[in-house]
XYZ file of N, CA, C and O in Angstrom:
716
model
N -10.312 22.178 13.018
C -11.265 21.773 12.149
C -11.052 19.596 13.453
O -9.646 20.333 14.185
N -12.344 19.344 13.466
C -12.165 18.303 14.401
C -11.138 17.273 13.780
O -11.002 17.540 12.749
N -10.380 16.265 14.854
C -9.793 15.555 14.524
C -10.775 14.493 13.644
O -11.862 13.915 14.353
N -10.889 13.797 12.499
C -11.888 12.408 12.478
C -10.543 11.118 12.630
O -9.854 11.304 12.435
N -11.420 10.493 13.318
C -10.669 9.039 13.703
C -11.239 7.753 12.696
O -12.364 7.870 12.336
N -10.211 7.161 12.020
C -10.172 6.117 10.622
C -9.897 5.011 11.588
O -8.530 4.784 11.569
N -10.943 3.991 11.072
C -10.190 3.062 11.139
C -9.929 2.123 10.053
O -11.462 1.751 8.669
N -8.696 1.732 9.193
C -7.794 1.042 7.988
C -7.893 -0.508 8.200
O -7.296 -1.334 9.081
N -8.369 -1.287 7.328
C -8.852 -2.879 7.426
C -8.018 -3.334 6.049
O -8.433 -2.752 5.146
N -7.155 -4.173 6.141
C -6.737 -4.517 4.646
C -7.692 -5.979 5.083
O -6.985 -6.785 6.379
N -7.414 -6.255 3.748
C -8.083 -7.821 3.368
C -7.501 -8.792 3.472
O -7.738 -10.121 3.019
N -5.912 -8.737 3.924
C -5.258 -10.034 3.492
C -3.872 -10.146 4.676
O -3.530 -8.909 5.479
N -3.699 -10.814 4.808
C -3.155 -11.701 6.422
C -1.454 -12.108 5.989
O -0.721 -11.795 6.387
N -1.003 -11.583 4.283
C 0.119 -11.846 4.301
C 1.482 -10.971 4.789
O 0.806 -9.725 4.290
N 2.294 -11.289 4.970
C 3.069 -10.377 5.612
C 3.800 -9.327 4.856
O 3.756 -7.867 4.825
N 3.617 -9.210 3.345
C 4.411 -9.082 1.981
C 2.973 -8.312 1.382
O 3.430 -7.477 -0.040
N 1.892 -8.187 1.837
C 0.325 -8.057 1.449
C 0.658 -6.023 0.988
O 0.575 -5.118 1.175
N 0.492 -6.025 -0.542
C 0.411 -4.755 -0.763
C -1.111 -3.874 -0.917
O -0.924 -2.483 -0.586
N -1.425 -4.501 -0.053
C -3.061 -3.797 0.687
C -2.620 -3.169 1.526
O -3.200 -1.984 2.403
N -2.094 -4.054 2.369
C -1.234 -3.512 3.807
C -0.597 -2.543 3.801
O -0.010 -1.698 4.616
N 0.537 -2.890 2.696
C 1.012 -1.909 2.716
C 0.749 -0.208 2.677
O 0.609 0.607 2.886
N -0.292 -0.416 1.309
C -0.806 0.493 1.198
C -2.079 1.483 1.873
O -1.194 2.852 2.032
N -2.538 0.888 3.012
C -2.427 1.322 4.458
C -1.989 1.828 5.580
O -2.148 2.744 5.463
N -0.928 1.211 5.892
C 0.508 1.676 6.151
C 0.968 3.133 5.160
O 1.000 4.060 6.622
N 1.189 2.888 4.344
C 1.325 4.380 3.552
C 0.021 5.159 4.270
O 0.594 6.126 4.473
N -1.138 4.661 3.487
C -1.667 6.235 4.313
C -1.908 6.565 5.549
O -2.049 7.459 5.700
N -1.676 5.679 6.957
C -1.372 6.104 8.164
C -0.533 7.390 8.126
O -0.517 8.163 8.783
N 0.438 6.826 7.159
C 1.652 8.504 7.129
C 1.406 9.358 6.438
O 2.108 10.162 6.869
N 0.607 8.955 5.255
C 0.133 10.343 4.709
C -1.309 11.027 5.197
O -1.593 12.377 4.826
N -1.528 10.704 6.172
C -2.965 11.180 6.611
C -2.353 12.834 7.232
O -1.604 12.765 7.725
N -3.119 13.798 6.954
C -3.357 14.966 6.953
C -3.206 14.967 8.862
O -3.858 13.962 9.323
N -2.886 15.899 9.495
C -3.056 15.664 10.723
C -4.491 16.170 11.540
O -4.802 15.742 12.676
N -4.997 16.181 10.766
C -7.142 16.271 10.708
C -7.713 15.269 11.315
O -8.739 14.973 11.021
N -6.393 13.968 10.200
C -7.307 12.621 10.538
C -6.544 11.840 10.979
O -5.131 11.227 10.739
N -6.741 10.668 11.978
C -6.137 9.861 12.592
C -6.266 8.273 12.176
O -7.521 7.890 12.457
N -5.846 7.782 11.589
C -5.836 6.393 11.155
C -5.563 5.377 11.875
O -3.956 5.713 12.081
N -5.787 4.183 12.010
C -5.163 3.385 12.963
C -5.506 2.386 12.448
O -6.959 1.916 11.747
N -4.462 1.146 11.879
C -4.308 -0.109 10.919
C -4.553 -1.071 12.149
O -4.204 -1.245 12.993
N -5.945 -1.609 11.592
C -5.987 -2.896 12.621
C -5.396 -4.005 12.002
O -5.572 -4.193 10.809
N -4.599 -4.519 12.919
C -4.370 -6.037 12.383
C -4.874 -6.577 12.915
O -3.961 -8.156 13.256
N -6.458 -7.463 13.766
C -6.977 -8.115 14.455
C -7.528 -9.234 13.550
O -8.370 -9.973 14.378
N -7.302 -8.706 12.340
C -7.921 -10.216 11.412
C -7.831 -11.619 11.816
O -8.836 -12.569 12.010
N -6.713 -11.768 11.937
C -6.645 -13.022 11.943
C -6.402 -13.868 13.528
O -6.255 -14.899 13.683
N -6.742 -12.936 14.321
C -7.070 -13.385 16.034
C -9.129 -13.673 16.005
O -9.503 -14.292 16.802
N -10.101 -13.318 14.626
C -11.222 -13.597 14.951
C -12.020 -15.069 14.161
O -11.127 -15.607 13.826
N -12.876 -15.641 15.121
C -12.766 -17.005 14.927
C -13.887 -17.004 14.117
O -14.174 -15.982 13.540
N -14.031 -18.447 13.266
C -14.832 -17.887 12.122
C -16.577 -17.672 12.567
O -16.824 -17.932 13.502
N -16.792 -17.314 11.487
C -18.371 -17.017 12.008
C -19.223 -17.522 12.971
O -19.181 -19.067 11.910
N -19.657 -17.298 13.545
C -20.901 -18.363 14.294
C -21.810 -18.027 14.378
O -21.781 -16.845 15.952
N -23.423 -17.795 13.890
C -24.225 -16.832 14.274
C -24.820 -17.197 15.516
O -26.072 -16.224 16.589
N -24.003 -18.304 16.007
C -25.091 -19.046 17.553
C -24.145 -18.189 18.333
O -24.492 -18.192 19.569
N -23.244 -17.781 18.370
C -22.112 -16.866 19.506
C -22.673 -15.034 19.011
O -22.223 -14.895 17.928
N -22.643 -14.642 20.269
C -22.673 -13.394 19.968
C -21.585 -12.280 20.622
O -20.611 -13.277 20.566
N -21.754 -11.749 19.642
C -20.311 -10.692 19.641
C -19.580 -10.666 20.582
O -18.504 -10.150 21.042
N -20.581 -10.272 21.840
C -19.623 -9.924 22.597
C -19.298 -10.855 23.905
O -18.044 -11.143 24.867
N -19.080 -12.224 23.407
C -19.073 -13.789 23.643
C -17.649 -13.947 23.116
O -16.583 -15.094 23.981
N -17.096 -13.336 21.781
C -15.546 -13.900 21.893
C -14.909 -12.216 22.103
O -15.346 -11.735 20.717
N -14.066 -11.869 22.701
C -13.189 -11.292 23.081
C -12.739 -10.417 21.614
O -12.617 -9.652 21.529
N -11.735 -11.239 20.630
C -11.615 -10.566 19.490
C -12.563 -9.568 18.368
O -12.281 -8.678 18.117
N -14.277 -10.464 18.688
C -15.105 -9.816 17.718
C -15.451 -8.293 18.352
O -15.738 -8.061 18.035
N -15.258 -9.183 19.761
C -16.140 -7.613 20.379
C -15.257 -7.019 20.270
O -15.701 -5.617 20.214
N -13.824 -7.130 21.053
C -12.815 -5.731 20.331
C -13.153 -4.474 19.129
O -13.380 -4.300 18.998
N -13.052 -5.673 18.028
C -13.015 -5.441 16.469
C -14.637 -4.649 16.180
O -14.537 -3.631 15.803
N -15.433 -4.814 17.388
C -17.334 -4.128 16.810
C -16.111 -3.175 17.662
O -17.557 -1.759 17.223
N -16.159 -3.268 19.254
C -16.040 -1.817 19.356
C -14.817 -0.772 18.882
O -15.449 0.263 18.628
N -13.997 -1.465 18.039
C -12.880 -0.316 17.255
C -13.928 0.210 15.437
O -13.906 1.752 15.411
N -14.956 -0.558 15.836
C -15.476 -0.255 14.290
C -16.967 1.120 15.397
O -16.437 1.966 14.401
N -17.405 0.966 16.441
C -18.279 1.974 16.658
C -17.459 3.028 16.790
O -17.981 4.080 16.794
N -16.459 3.061 17.519
C -15.481 4.161 17.777
C -15.182 4.844 16.638
O -15.070 6.353 16.747
N -14.897 4.696 15.512
C -14.040 5.222 14.217
C -14.878 5.759 13.514
O -16.682 5.879 13.269
N -14.941 6.729 12.840
C -15.785 7.919 12.055
C -15.964 7.398 11.211
O -16.777 8.115 9.920
N -14.907 6.409 10.618
C -15.047 6.210 8.924
C -14.219 4.705 8.717
O -13.099 4.360 9.721
N -14.136 4.053 7.726
C -13.170 2.878 7.401
C -12.765 3.254 6.268
O -13.707 3.523 5.319
N -11.472 2.861 6.111
C -11.033 2.307 5.046
C -10.332 0.741 4.888
O -10.168 0.483 6.070
N -11.099 0.443 3.417
C -10.478 -1.294 3.724
C -9.854 -1.276 2.048
O -10.223 -0.923 1.137
N -8.647 -1.261 2.702
C -8.173 -2.168 1.029
C -8.072 -4.059 1.567
O -7.221 -4.439 1.754
N -8.521 -4.906 0.331
C -8.580 -6.013 0.102
C -8.123 -6.497 -1.522
O -8.780 -5.950 -2.159
N -8.003 -7.840 -1.229
C -7.051 -7.999 -2.788
C -8.377 -8.319 -2.968
O -9.360 -9.389 -2.392
N -8.397 -9.575 -4.188
C -9.223 -10.804 -4.483
C -8.606 -11.948 -5.318
O -7.179 -12.297 -5.319
N -9.282 -12.741 -4.212
C -8.701 -14.316 -4.288
C -10.024 -14.996 -5.016
O -11.163 -14.817 -4.631
N -9.848 -15.129 -6.369
C -10.391 -16.373 -7.193
C -12.073 -15.503 -7.577
O -12.925 -16.208 -7.199
N -11.767 -13.813 -7.989
C -13.225 -13.309 -8.359
C -13.933 -13.548 -6.882
O -15.003 -12.941 -7.207
N -13.095 -13.048 -5.974
C -13.936 -12.379 -4.466
C -12.905 -12.083 -3.852
O -12.041 -11.573 -3.764
N -13.741 -11.682 -2.925
C -13.059 -10.904 -1.402
C -12.466 -12.346 -1.058
O -12.978 -13.127 -0.981
N -11.477 -11.480 -0.350
C -10.944 -12.163 0.631
C -11.591 -13.632 1.795
O -12.696 -13.149 2.588
N -10.747 -14.361 2.419
C -12.376 -15.636 3.623
C -12.100 -14.285 4.830
O -12.877 -13.919 5.217
N -10.703 -14.185 4.938
C -11.020 -13.054 6.866
C -11.833 -12.081 6.708
O -12.070 -11.004 7.512
N -11.812 -11.653 5.375
C -12.476 -10.218 4.853
C -13.844 -10.547 5.055
O -14.802 -9.509 5.724
N -13.881 -11.594 4.233
C -15.639 -11.963 4.537
C -16.366 -12.390 5.693
O -17.280 -11.981 6.326
N -15.307 -12.898 6.639
C -15.512 -13.164 7.889
C -15.888 -11.976 8.631
O -16.922 -12.107 9.585
N -14.984 -11.116 8.668
C -14.741 -10.174 9.697
C -16.307 -9.519 9.551
O -16.957 -8.969 9.963
N -16.643 -9.002 8.125
C -17.680 -8.331 8.010
C -18.802 -9.142 8.148
O -20.151 -8.739 8.792
N -19.090 -10.621 7.872
C -20.087 -11.661 8.794
C -20.475 -11.593 9.881
O -21.616 -11.122 10.489
N -19.271 -11.010 10.597
C -19.255 -11.037 12.288
C -20.458 -9.740 12.454
O -21.492 -9.666 13.502
N -20.284 -8.326 11.546
C -20.345 -7.249 11.382
C -22.141 -7.334 11.338
O -22.162 -6.208 11.709
N -22.680 -7.869 10.190
C -23.943 -7.777 10.141
C -25.016 -7.906 10.758
O -25.877 -7.036 10.514
N -24.765 -9.152 12.359
C -26.461 -8.039 12.504
C -26.160 -7.395 13.985
O -26.872 -7.044 14.695
N -24.736 -6.587 13.295
C -25.012 -5.420 14.831
C -25.378 -3.607 13.528
O -25.063 -4.141 12.591
N -24.551 -2.850 14.481
C -25.497 -1.235 14.398
C -23.315 -0.738 13.382
O -23.437 0.189 13.213
N -23.017 -1.486 13.626
C -21.286 -1.277 13.589
C -20.966 -0.428 11.827
O -19.906 0.511 11.669
N -21.722 -1.040 11.189
C -21.602 0.013 9.971
C -22.704 1.091 9.194
O -23.038 1.328 8.082
N -23.816 0.454 10.189
C -24.892 1.396 9.711
C -24.578 2.779 9.439
O -24.436 2.964 10.719
N -24.464 3.345 8.572
C -24.534 4.847 8.260
C -22.879 5.544 8.399
O -22.686 5.993 8.083
N -22.070 4.070 8.594
C -20.514 4.601 8.632
C -20.251 4.758 7.300
O -20.058 3.973 5.889
N -18.992 6.046 6.898
C -18.770 6.410 5.481
C -17.676 5.048 5.586
O -16.938 5.089 6.181
N -16.969 4.685 4.654
C -16.525 3.988 3.699
C -16.146 3.347 2.272
O -16.650 4.194 1.416
N -14.793 3.949 2.854
C -13.712 3.962 1.707
C -12.808 3.009 1.187
O -12.344 2.170 2.158
N -13.195 2.067 -0.185
C -12.672 1.171 -0.483
C -11.647 1.333 -1.421
O -11.433 2.310 -2.077
N -9.969 1.515 -1.126
C -9.139 1.019 -1.661
C -8.575 0.228 -2.284
O -8.924 -0.912 -1.764
N -7.917 0.168 -3.572
C -7.859 -1.123 -4.909
C -6.706 -1.012 -4.948
O -6.108 0.103 -5.812
N -5.901 -1.321 -4.143
C -4.161 -2.126 -4.924
C -4.003 -2.722 -5.883
O -3.135 -2.715 -6.847
N -4.798 -3.344 -6.785
C -5.173 -3.778 -8.111
C -5.970 -3.555 -9.113
O -6.918 -3.476 -8.608
N -5.701 -2.739 -10.672
C -6.979 -2.665 -11.033
C -7.025 -3.372 -11.602
O -8.538 -3.752 -12.303
N -6.572 -4.887 -11.752
C -7.369 -5.930 -12.432
C -8.713 -6.888 -11.210
O -9.440 -7.049 -11.984
N -8.204 -5.785 -10.036
C -9.110 -6.382 -9.115
C -10.236 -5.820 -9.295
O -10.836 -4.883 -7.850
N -11.172 -6.204 -9.878
C -12.806 -5.802 -9.537
C -13.652 -6.039 -9.880
O -14.703 -5.608 -8.572
N -13.912 -7.415 -9.434
C -15.056 -8.264 -9.062
C -14.822 -8.305 -7.720
O -16.205 -8.008 -6.821
N -13.895 -8.582 -6.897
C -13.619 -8.532 -5.085
C -14.285 -6.861 -4.717
O -15.297 -7.447 -4.284
N -13.900 -5.659 -5.644
C -14.576 -4.409 -5.567
C -15.491 -4.356 -5.247
O -16.522 -3.693 -4.620
N -16.708 -4.970 -6.336
C -17.801 -4.811 -6.487
C -18.975 -5.847 -5.858
O -19.719 -5.453 -4.659
N -18.230 -6.916 -5.055
C -18.546 -7.936 -4.452
C -18.579 -6.800 -2.661
O -19.176 -7.108 -1.550
N -17.591 -6.786 -2.570
C -17.185 -5.919 -0.965
C -17.552 -4.848 -0.894
O -18.951 -4.422 -0.163
N -18.241 -3.706 -1.898
C -19.505 -3.046 -2.086
C -21.041 -3.293 -1.593
O -21.521 -2.796 -1.170
N -21.033 -4.296 -2.704
C -22.360 -4.829 -2.164
C -22.622 -5.207 -1.247
O -23.785 -4.902 -0.762
N -21.594 -5.835 -0.365
C -21.481 -6.669 1.002
C -21.896 -5.794 1.685
O -22.947 -5.022 2.312
N -20.904 -4.022 1.520
C -21.127 -3.395 2.778
C -22.081 -2.528 2.621
O -22.708 -1.558 3.719
N -23.416 -2.195 0.865
C -24.242 -1.344 1.089
C -25.311 -2.051 1.566
O -25.890 -1.662 2.411
N -25.097 -3.605 1.844
C -26.559 -4.314 2.624
C -26.430 -4.003 3.629
O -27.132 -4.141 4.777
N -25.293 -3.880 4.134
C -25.039 -3.490 5.384
C -25.077 -2.297 6.348
O -24.951 -1.510 7.022
N -25.708 -1.633 5.290
C -26.406 0.254 5.718
C -24.818 0.716 5.243
O -25.104 2.007 6.124
N -23.864 0.423 5.330
C -22.944 1.320 4.756
C -22.904 1.925 3.967
O -23.576 2.159 2.928
N -22.323 3.655 4.088
C -21.798 4.847 3.378
C -21.157 4.674 2.394
O -19.647 5.106 2.690
N -20.447 4.040 1.610
C -19.656 3.617 0.290
C -19.366 4.644 -0.029
O -20.126 5.928 -0.920
N -18.234 5.802 -0.378
C -17.538 7.193 -0.144
C -16.842 6.977 -1.743
O -16.006 6.789 -1.372
N -17.733 6.816 -2.807
C -16.955 6.768 -4.022
C -16.225 7.862 -4.310
O -14.659 7.232 -4.854
N -16.317 9.468 -4.025
C -14.937 10.078 -4.002
C -13.595 9.891 -3.621
O -12.611 10.427 -3.991
N -13.634 9.118 -2.230
C -12.737 8.789 -1.786
C -12.176 7.198 -1.850
O -11.058 6.550 -1.295
N -12.720 6.215 -3.193
C -12.888 4.862 -3.021
C -11.984 5.001 -4.329
O -12.155 5.538 -5.661
N -10.942 4.450 -4.174
C -9.846 4.167 -5.495
C -8.859 3.387 -5.738
O -8.849 2.362 -4.859
N -8.240 3.404 -7.332
C -7.951 2.540 -7.649
C -6.792 2.418 -7.736
O -6.054 3.927 -8.338
N -5.406 1.986 -7.080
C -3.871 2.398 -7.437
C -3.121 1.616 -8.265
O -3.725 0.059 -7.926
N -2.393 1.585 -9.128
C -1.592 0.759 -9.647
C -0.376 0.155 -9.107
O 0.932 0.364 -9.526
N -0.908 -0.458 -7.855
C 0.674 -0.998 -6.905
C 1.017 -2.174 -7.162
O 2.321 -2.886 -7.295
N 0.247 -3.052 -7.807
C 0.129 -4.226 -8.038
C 1.326 -4.599 -9.034
O 1.425 -3.734 -10.105
N 2.403 -4.869 -9.200
C 3.706 -5.409 -9.848
C 4.883 -4.245 -10.279
O 5.565 -4.431 -11.424
N 3.921 -3.222 -9.267
C 5.077 -1.908 -8.731
C 5.732 -2.679 -8.133
O 7.316 -1.890 -8.223
N 6.407 -3.453 -7.185
C 7.447 -3.843 -6.386
C 7.134 -3.068 -5.390
O 8.910 -3.099 -4.917
N 6.764 -1.755 -5.166
C 6.544 -0.701 -4.267
C 5.843 -1.149 -3.059
O 5.321 -2.239 -2.265
N 7.051 -1.223 -1.428
C 6.379 -1.661 0.090
C 5.476 -0.275 0.320
O 5.385 1.008 -0.711
N 5.284 0.241 1.898
C 4.873 1.193 1.667
C 5.831 2.808 1.627
O 5.329 3.888 1.343
N 7.054 2.243 1.541
C 8.084 3.838 1.573
C 7.766 3.925 -0.391
O 7.542 5.227 -0.713
N 8.136 2.927 -1.316
C 8.222 2.664 -2.289
C 6.759 4.054 -2.934
O 6.251 4.871 -3.683
N 5.381 3.644 -2.158
C 4.038 3.982 -2.132
C 4.186 5.392 -1.711
O 4.305 7.407 -2.737
N 4.752 5.522 -1.124
C 4.878 7.911 -0.179
C 5.290 8.242 -0.622
O 5.509 9.350 -1.749
N 6.850 7.283 -1.930
C 7.357 8.152 -2.564
C 7.371 7.993 -4.003
O 7.853 8.924 -4.792
N 6.295 7.423 -4.344
C 6.228 8.258 -6.241
C 4.684 8.911 -5.880
O 3.749 9.200 -5.150
N 5.067 10.559 -6.453
C 4.569 11.910 -6.726
C 2.730 11.469 -6.824
O 1.847 11.633 -6.255
N 2.362 10.630 -7.782
C 0.885 10.528 -8.707
C 0.558 9.351 -7.633
O -0.732 9.877 -7.177
N 0.619 8.757 -6.691
C 0.117 7.605 -5.783
C -0.197 8.633 -4.599
O -1.107 8.319 -4.167
N 0.898 9.155 -3.766
C 0.952 10.004 -2.819
C -0.514 11.230 -3.629
O -1.157 11.661 -1.901
N -0.268 11.749 -4.344
C -1.120 12.864 -4.769
C -2.482 12.127 -4.639
O -3.687 12.391 -3.657
N -3.456 10.837 -5.274
C -3.971 10.451 -5.356
C -4.690 9.969 -3.634
O -6.142 10.062 -3.574
N -3.751 9.764 -2.997
C -4.520 8.929 -1.695
C -4.737 10.535 -0.850
O -5.271 10.279 -0.312
N -3.836 11.183 -0.757
C -4.213 12.996 -0.244
C -5.239 13.015 -0.482
O -6.400 14.166 0.411
N -5.705 13.262 -1.922
C -6.804 13.460 -2.926
C -8.235 13.193 -1.631
O -9.405 12.713 -1.556
N -7.717 11.287 -1.739
C -9.125 10.587 -1.383
C -9.268 10.745 0.149
O -10.401 10.842 0.615
N -8.148 10.889 0.898
C -8.611 11.520 2.272
C -9.422 12.880 2.350
O -9.409 12.589 3.403
N -8.455 13.611 1.568
C -9.481 15.163 1.778
C -11.195 14.627 1.476
O -11.575 14.965 2.568
N -11.164 13.976 0.688
C -12.614 13.253 0.000
C -13.218 13.124 1.014
O -14.567 13.165 1.910
N -12.917 11.822 1.940
C -13.507 11.522 3.156
C -13.146 11.781 4.291
O -14.737 12.251 4.679
N -12.654 12.501 4.327
C -12.479 13.401 6.115
C -14.106 14.238 5.301
O -14.683 14.509 6.430
N -14.458 14.733 3.725
C -14.793 15.734 4.065
C -16.926 15.224 4.614
O -17.404 15.706 4.394
N -16.733 14.187 3.443
C -17.795 12.847 3.499
C -17.828 13.217 5.016
O -19.458 12.901 5.375
N -17.108 12.492 5.768
C -16.932 12.066 7.305
C -17.948 13.322 8.471
O -18.620 13.361 8.993
N -17.037 14.849 8.342
C -17.722 15.347 8.430
C -19.465 15.967 8.354
O -19.957 16.207 9.225
N -19.311 16.089 6.876
C -20.806 16.171 6.887
C -21.862 15.798 6.670
O -22.760 15.754 7.299
N -21.357 14.065 6.952
C -22.489 12.718 7.269
C -22.650 13.476 9.590
O -23.696 13.197 9.636
N -21.772 13.994 10.101
C -21.401 14.611 11.255
C -22.639 15.332 11.672
O -22.640 15.776 12.539
N -22.501 16.703 11.329
C -23.273 17.410 10.560
C -24.125 17.612 11.340
O -25.092 16.927 10.428
């Protein structure tokens, strides 16, 4: 079976971010036929300005290129004031006028069952950008308040099982889209 390449993006810049810890766990739990790269450059993206071309800002050009190279994208983002984080929205705004998300399978991971409004908003934004949000791979996990870091997430059998099932569903959707 071919290896699928997935770009994982955390919508948080916090060093102790649960969403980033979740994605680091995903990197470790991914089976051999899924290569997950954790994108860490959101803090380098300038504020979105439609007068600037993607290719004129090297961090934006790099983000765009990584998205194009990926077979799928996993996003885990917290909710702030009932919305998507500013850094996540900024990153998506840079890609609105490009083909980066067109037809791209996307899985949305949520580390907090209470964070429903931002998840719905993120899904709406990605759908408008023509991404294919894969429901079977989009999961909410009860990590908030658990005091788990990525090692604790990996050690938790129920969370690990849910992540692996989501990754299998995501891979299957990616392979079906490519066929």
